Coordinates of C-alpha atoms and ligand atoms in Angstrom, one line a residue:
M8 CA 176.7 40.4 30.0
T9 CA 178.2 36.9 29.4
Y10 CA 176.8 34.0 31.4
H11 CA 178.8 30.9 31.9
I12 CA 176.8 27.7 31.7
A13 CA 178.4 24.2 32.2
V14 CA 176.6 21.8 29.8
I15 CA 176.6 18.1 30.5
R16 CA 175.1 16.3 27.5
G17 CA 175.5 12.8 29.2
D18 CA 174.2 9.5 27.7
G19 CA 171.3 8.1 25.7
I20 CA 169.0 10.9 24.6
G21 CA 171.0 13.4 26.6
P22 CA 172.9 14.9 23.6
E23 CA 169.7 15.3 21.5
I24 CA 167.6 17.0 24.2
I25 CA 170.5 19.3 25.2
D26 CA 171.1 20.4 21.6
A27 CA 167.4 21.3 21.3
A28 CA 167.6 23.3 24.6
L29 CA 170.7 25.1 23.4
C30 CA 168.9 26.0 20.1
V31 CA 166.3 27.7 22.3
L32 CA 168.9 29.4 24.6
N33 CA 170.8 30.7 21.6
R34 CA 167.5 32.3 20.4
V35 CA 167.0 33.8 23.8
G36 CA 170.5 35.3 23.6
T37 CA 169.8 36.8 20.2
R38 CA 166.4 38.2 21.1
F39 CA 167.3 39.6 24.5
G40 CA 171.0 40.5 23.8
H41 CA 172.7 38.1 26.2
A42 CA 175.8 36.1 25.5
F43 CA 175.8 32.5 26.8
H44 CA 179.1 30.8 27.0
Y45 CA 178.8 27.0 27.1
Q46 CA 181.5 24.9 28.6
F47 CA 180.8 21.3 27.6
V48 CA 181.6 18.9 30.4
E49 CA 181.6 15.1 30.5
A50 CA 179.9 13.1 33.3
G51 CA 178.1 9.8 33.5
G52 CA 178.6 6.8 31.3
C53 CA 180.5 8.7 28.6
A54 CA 183.0 9.9 31.2
I55 CA 183.4 6.4 32.5
D56 CA 184.3 5.3 29.0
R57 CA 186.7 8.1 28.4
Y58 CA 188.3 8.7 31.9
G59 CA 187.4 5.6 33.9
V60 CA 185.3 7.6 36.4
P61 CA 181.7 9.0 36.3
L62 CA 182.6 12.5 37.5
P63 CA 186.2 13.6 36.6
D64 CA 187.7 16.3 38.7
E65 CA 187.9 18.7 35.8
S66 CA 184.2 18.3 35.2
L67 CA 183.4 19.1 38.8
A68 CA 185.7 22.1 38.7
A69 CA 184.1 23.4 35.6
C70 CA 180.6 23.1 37.1
K71 CA 181.8 24.8 40.3
A72 CA 183.2 27.7 38.2
S73 CA 180.0 28.2 36.2
D74 CA 176.9 30.3 36.8
A75 CA 174.7 27.2 36.3
V76 CA 174.8 23.6 35.1
L77 CA 172.4 22.3 32.4
L78 CA 172.3 18.5 32.3
G79 CA 170.7 16.1 29.8
A80 CA 170.6 12.6 31.5
V81 CA 173.1 9.9 32.4
G82 CA 173.2 6.2 32.5
G83 CA 172.2 3.2 30.4
P84 CA 172.4 -0.6 30.2
K85 CA 176.1 -0.5 29.1
W86 CA 177.1 0.6 32.6
D87 CA 174.5 -1.3 34.6
T88 CA 176.8 -4.1 35.8
L89 CA 179.5 -1.8 37.2
P90 CA 180.1 -1.6 40.9
D91 CA 177.9 1.0 42.7
D92 CA 180.7 3.5 43.1
M93 CA 181.4 3.5 39.4
R94 CA 177.9 3.8 38.0
P95 CA 176.9 6.9 36.0
E96 CA 174.4 8.0 38.6
K97 CA 177.3 8.6 41.0
A98 CA 178.1 11.6 38.9
L99 CA 174.7 13.1 39.8
L100 CA 175.0 12.4 43.5
G101 CA 178.6 13.8 43.5
L102 CA 177.5 17.0 41.7
R103 CA 174.6 17.5 44.1
K104 CA 176.8 17.0 47.1
E105 CA 179.8 19.0 45.9
L106 CA 177.7 21.9 44.7
G107 CA 175.7 21.9 47.9
L108 CA 172.4 21.5 46.0
F109 CA 170.1 20.5 48.8
A110 CA 166.8 21.6 47.3
N111 CA 165.3 19.9 44.3
L112 CA 162.3 21.7 42.8
R113 CA 160.0 19.7 40.5
P114 CA 157.0 21.6 39.2
A115 CA 154.3 19.3 37.8
T116 CA 152.0 21.2 35.5
L117 CA 149.4 19.8 33.3
L118 CA 148.8 22.3 30.5
P119 CA 145.2 22.4 29.2
E120 CA 146.6 21.6 25.7
L121 CA 147.8 18.2 27.1
A122 CA 144.8 17.3 29.2
D123 CA 144.1 14.2 27.1
A124 CA 147.7 12.9 27.8
S125 CA 147.0 12.5 31.5
P126 CA 146.0 9.0 32.6
L127 CA 143.6 10.5 35.1
K128 CA 139.9 11.1 34.4
D129 CA 138.7 14.6 33.4
R130 CA 136.7 14.8 36.7
V131 CA 139.9 14.3 38.7
I132 CA 142.2 16.7 36.8
G133 CA 139.5 19.4 36.2
D134 CA 140.9 22.3 34.2
G135 CA 144.6 21.4 34.9
L136 CA 147.2 20.8 37.5
D137 CA 149.9 23.0 39.0
L138 CA 151.9 21.6 41.9
L139 CA 155.5 21.8 43.0
V140 CA 157.4 19.0 44.7
V141 CA 160.3 20.2 46.9
R142 CA 162.5 17.3 47.6
E143 CA 165.5 17.3 50.0
L144 CA 168.4 16.2 47.9
T145 CA 171.6 15.8 49.8
G146 CA 170.6 13.9 52.9
G147 CA 168.5 10.9 53.9
I148 CA 168.8 7.3 52.9
Y149 CA 170.7 7.9 49.6
F150 CA 173.6 9.4 51.5
G151 CA 173.4 7.4 54.7
D152 CA 175.5 4.6 55.9
H153 CA 175.0 1.4 53.9
G154 CA 176.5 -2.0 53.7
T155 CA 176.0 -5.7 53.2
G156 CA 176.9 -8.9 55.2
E157 CA 176.6 -12.5 54.1
D158 CA 172.9 -12.6 54.5
Y159 CA 171.8 -9.0 55.1
A160 CA 172.0 -5.5 53.6
F161 CA 171.2 -2.1 55.1
D162 CA 170.8 1.5 54.2
T163 CA 170.4 4.2 56.8
E164 CA 168.2 7.3 56.8
T165 CA 169.6 10.1 58.9
Y166 CA 168.4 13.7 59.0
H167 CA 169.9 16.5 61.0
T168 CA 167.8 19.4 62.2
Y169 CA 169.7 21.9 60.0
E170 CA 169.0 19.8 56.9
V171 CA 165.3 19.7 57.5
E172 CA 165.1 23.4 58.5
R173 CA 166.8 24.8 55.4
I174 CA 164.7 22.7 53.0
A175 CA 161.6 23.6 54.9
R176 CA 162.4 27.3 54.7
C177 CA 162.9 27.0 51.0
A178 CA 159.5 25.2 50.6
F179 CA 157.7 27.7 52.8
S180 CA 159.1 30.6 50.8
L181 CA 158.0 29.0 47.5
A182 CA 154.6 28.3 48.9
R183 CA 154.3 31.9 49.9
E184 CA 154.9 33.0 46.3
R185 CA 152.3 30.5 45.0
R186 CA 149.0 29.6 46.6
G187 CA 150.2 29.6 50.2
H188 CA 149.6 26.0 51.0
L189 CA 152.4 23.5 52.0
T190 CA 151.9 19.8 52.5
S191 CA 154.8 18.1 54.3
V192 CA 155.0 14.4 53.6
D193 CA 156.7 11.9 56.0
K194 CA 156.2 8.6 57.7
A195 CA 156.2 9.9 61.2
N196 CA 154.0 7.0 62.5
V197 CA 156.9 4.6 61.9
L198 CA 160.2 6.3 61.3
T199 CA 162.2 8.2 63.9
S200 CA 163.8 10.4 61.3
S201 CA 160.3 11.4 60.1
K202 CA 159.3 12.4 63.7
L203 CA 162.3 14.8 63.6
W204 CA 161.2 16.0 60.2
R205 CA 157.7 16.7 61.3
R206 CA 158.8 18.6 64.5
V207 CA 161.3 20.8 62.6
V208 CA 158.8 21.6 59.8
T209 CA 156.2 22.6 62.4
E210 CA 158.7 24.8 64.1
V211 CA 159.6 26.6 60.9
A212 CA 155.9 27.1 60.1
A213 CA 155.8 29.7 63.0
D214 CA 157.9 32.1 60.7
F215 CA 155.4 31.7 57.8
P216 CA 152.0 32.4 59.4
D217 CA 150.6 33.2 55.9
V218 CA 151.3 29.7 54.7
R219 CA 148.8 26.8 55.6
L220 CA 150.7 23.7 56.6
D221 CA 149.4 20.1 56.5
H222 CA 151.2 16.9 57.2
L223 CA 150.5 13.7 55.3
Y224 CA 152.0 10.2 55.7
V225 CA 153.6 9.2 52.4
D226 CA 151.3 6.3 51.7
N227 CA 148.3 8.5 52.0
A228 CA 150.1 11.2 49.9
A229 CA 150.6 8.8 47.1
M230 CA 146.9 7.9 47.2
Q231 CA 145.8 11.5 47.3
L232 CA 148.0 12.4 44.4
A233 CA 146.3 9.8 42.3
T234 CA 142.8 10.6 43.5
H235 CA 142.7 14.3 44.4
P236 CA 145.8 15.9 43.0
R237 CA 144.3 19.4 42.8
Q238 CA 144.4 19.8 46.6
F239 CA 148.2 20.2 46.4
D240 CA 150.2 23.4 46.0
V241 CA 153.7 22.7 47.4
I242 CA 154.7 19.2 48.6
L243 CA 157.7 19.1 50.8
T244 CA 159.4 15.8 51.4
S245 CA 162.6 13.8 52.0
N246 CA 165.0 12.6 49.4
L247 CA 163.6 9.1 49.0
F248 CA 159.9 10.0 49.2
G249 CA 160.5 12.9 46.9
D250 CA 162.1 10.7 44.3
I251 CA 159.0 8.5 44.2
L252 CA 156.3 11.1 44.6
S253 CA 157.7 13.4 42.0
D254 CA 157.6 10.6 39.4
L255 CA 154.0 9.9 40.3
A256 CA 153.2 13.6 40.0
A257 CA 155.0 13.6 36.6
T258 CA 153.0 10.7 35.3
I259 CA 149.7 12.3 36.1
T260 CA 150.6 15.3 34.0
G261 CA 150.9 13.3 30.9
S262 CA 154.4 12.6 29.9
I263 CA 157.7 12.3 31.8
G264 CA 159.1 14.2 28.8
M265 CA 157.4 17.4 29.9
L266 CA 158.8 18.0 33.4
P267 CA 161.8 20.1 34.3
S268 CA 163.7 20.3 37.6
A269 CA 166.0 22.7 39.4
S270 CA 168.5 21.7 42.1
L271 CA 169.5 24.7 44.2
G272 CA 171.7 25.4 47.2
E273 CA 172.6 28.5 49.2
G274 CA 173.9 30.6 46.3
T275 CA 172.6 31.2 42.8
C276 CA 174.4 28.4 41.0
G277 CA 172.1 25.5 40.4
M278 CA 171.8 22.4 38.3
Y279 CA 168.9 22.0 35.9
E280 CA 167.7 18.8 34.2
P281 CA 164.6 17.0 33.0
I282 CA 163.3 14.6 35.6
H283 CA 163.4 11.7 33.1
G284 CA 166.4 9.5 32.5
S285 CA 168.5 8.7 29.4
A286 CA 165.7 6.7 27.6
P287 CA 168.1 4.2 25.9
D288 CA 165.2 2.7 24.1
I289 CA 164.7 5.8 21.9
A290 CA 168.3 7.2 22.0
G291 CA 169.7 8.4 18.7
Q292 CA 166.4 8.3 16.9
N293 CA 165.4 12.0 17.1
R294 CA 162.2 10.9 18.9
A295 CA 162.8 12.2 22.4
N296 CA 160.7 15.0 23.8
P297 CA 163.0 17.9 24.5
L298 CA 160.4 20.1 26.3
A299 CA 161.4 19.1 29.8
T300 CA 165.0 20.1 29.0
I301 CA 163.8 23.3 27.4
L302 CA 161.7 24.1 30.5
S303 CA 164.7 23.3 32.7
A304 CA 166.6 25.9 30.7
A305 CA 163.8 28.3 31.5
M306 CA 164.2 27.6 35.2
L307 CA 168.0 28.1 34.8
L308 CA 167.3 31.5 33.3
R309 CA 165.0 32.5 36.1
S310 CA 166.7 31.0 39.2
S311 CA 170.4 31.2 38.5
L312 CA 170.7 34.1 36.0
G313 CA 167.9 36.2 37.3
L314 CA 166.4 36.5 33.8
S315 CA 162.6 36.1 34.6
E316 CA 161.3 37.8 31.5
E317 CA 163.4 35.5 29.3
A318 CA 162.3 32.5 31.3
G319 CA 158.6 33.4 30.9
A320 CA 159.1 33.9 27.1
V321 CA 160.5 30.4 26.8
E322 CA 157.6 28.9 28.8
R323 CA 155.1 30.8 26.7
A324 CA 156.8 29.6 23.5
V325 CA 156.5 26.0 24.7
Q326 CA 152.8 26.5 25.3
A327 CA 152.4 28.2 22.0
V328 CA 154.0 25.3 20.2
L329 CA 151.5 22.9 21.9
Q330 CA 148.6 25.2 21.1
K331 CA 149.6 24.9 17.4
G332 CA 149.1 21.1 17.7
Y333 CA 152.8 20.2 17.5
R334 CA 153.7 17.1 19.5
T335 CA 156.6 14.7 19.9
A336 CA 155.8 11.0 19.6
D337 CA 155.3 10.5 23.4
L338 CA 152.4 13.1 23.4
A339 CA 150.9 12.5 20.0
A340 CA 147.3 11.4 19.4
A341 CA 145.8 10.7 16.0
G342 CA 145.8 13.8 13.8
D343 CA 148.6 15.6 15.7
A344 CA 151.6 17.0 13.8
V345 CA 154.5 14.8 15.1
L346 CA 157.9 16.5 15.3
G347 CA 161.3 15.1 16.1
T348 CA 163.5 16.3 18.9
R349 CA 165.5 18.7 16.8
E350 CA 162.4 20.1 15.0
M351 CA 160.6 20.6 18.3
G352 CA 163.5 22.7 19.6
E353 CA 163.5 24.7 16.4
Q354 CA 159.7 25.4 16.6
V355 CA 160.1 26.6 20.2
A356 CA 163.0 28.8 19.2
A357 CA 161.0 30.2 16.2
L358 CA 158.0 31.1 18.4
L359 CA 160.1 33.0 21.0
Ligands
NAD457 P1 163.8 6.8 31.6 O1 163.2 8.1 32.2 O2 165.1 7.0 30.9 O3 162.7 6.2 30.6 C1 161.5 5.7 31.0 C2 160.5 5.7 29.8 O4 160.2 7.0 29.5 C3 161.1 5.0 28.6 O5 160.1 4.4 27.9 C4 161.6 6.3 27.8 O6 161.6 6.0 26.4 C5 160.5 7.3 28.1 N1 161.1 8.7 28.1 C6 162.0 9.2 29.0 N2 162.3 10.4 28.6 C7 161.6 10.7 27.5 C8 161.6 11.8 26.6 N3 162.2 12.9 26.8 N4 160.8 11.7 25.5 C9 160.1 10.6 25.3 N5 160.1 9.5 26.1 C10 160.9 9.6 27.2 O7 163.9 5.8 32.8 P2 164.6 4.4 32.9 O8 164.3 3.6 31.6 O9 164.2 3.8 34.2 O10 166.2 4.7 33.0 C11 167.1 4.7 31.8 C12 168.4 5.1 32.3 O11 168.4 6.5 32.7 C13 169.0 4.3 33.5 O12 170.3 4.0 33.2 C14 168.7 5.2 34.6 O13 169.6 4.9 35.7 C15 169.0 6.5 34.0 N6 168.3 7.6 34.7 C16 169.0 8.8 34.8 C17 168.5 9.9 35.3 C18 169.2 11.2 35.3 O14 170.2 11.3 34.5 N7 168.8 12.2 36.0 C19 167.2 9.8 35.9 C20 166.5 8.6 35.9 C21 167.1 7.5 35.3

């Protein structure tokens, strides 16, 4: 069977980390007898340079026609002074909206091999962390009405019942497959949209009696993540809060270079990308950690292509590489074998 994957290399370290992930996917293809057809698509800063827009129509059409989208990262200082509608990040918002990708899944796992890389004390992280942030991705303040006047600016947070209900159902289903605990995060003591959020999540809970539901205010959630992160299984939250909390969750697991993400909608087509950005400070130096992108490719195999065995093999190969002591520069301590981006991809592929 041939699978069609739209590949957006993007900007900064994007091309390097994507090439490492494709090296691993190619090995999956050989080992398990699958054909992956890659359609390389431009979006972000490189598309602005070439076509004058961050998300050309042909790129969007190619993504819509594919089984899944694999993305490196977009953006960089070169495009920072462009007007908002022309910035590289607009490509991401456009893809999420146009592909209907309302659920952003961000697993934050601290592997025992990387315990020393966490900024938290041993007594806080215990024998590791394994939580999942489910972030609403196509509503809330990032998509609400916004504007400026002479001496004011505003952004509007709007949530409809159906938007909260569908992301809540997604999060409850995932919690049911994990440890059966869901924490919904909002600011219902202040925000009207959060009051609606809390009411709808509570209503959906009636259909998932086997899942334990807690509610936390976002300020408390941030504190709890830093002090007692092991209490969490699945965290469900809005677009803005999810953006911030998932970066915090990423940080406590050691390196932002380790964490994958999946953005899903109603169908099986999804977009998969590392949670980090284009890291312009290390671009072109073969220094970026490709493991978040490789683990994103594993999520793609499982969630969009239904290839769970292959996904598990990639995840085990990543762990095996770390067990052997190989590290990219962001993870390395004295005495570790430091690999470049390309070599790390080759090691994972070799251990598959
Ligand atoms: P960033 O994630 O790119 O970098 C933050 C820090 O983490 C840097 O020191 C960087 O070197 C390091 N880092 C990031 N990924 C790494 C990796 N794989 N291996 C090793 N180190 C890594 O965040 P930023 O500096 O705030 O943003 C840079 C650009 O990326 C901006 O233009 C921003 O808008 C864009 N951005 C894009 C996305 C995306 O494409 N999804 C997400 C976030 C930021």
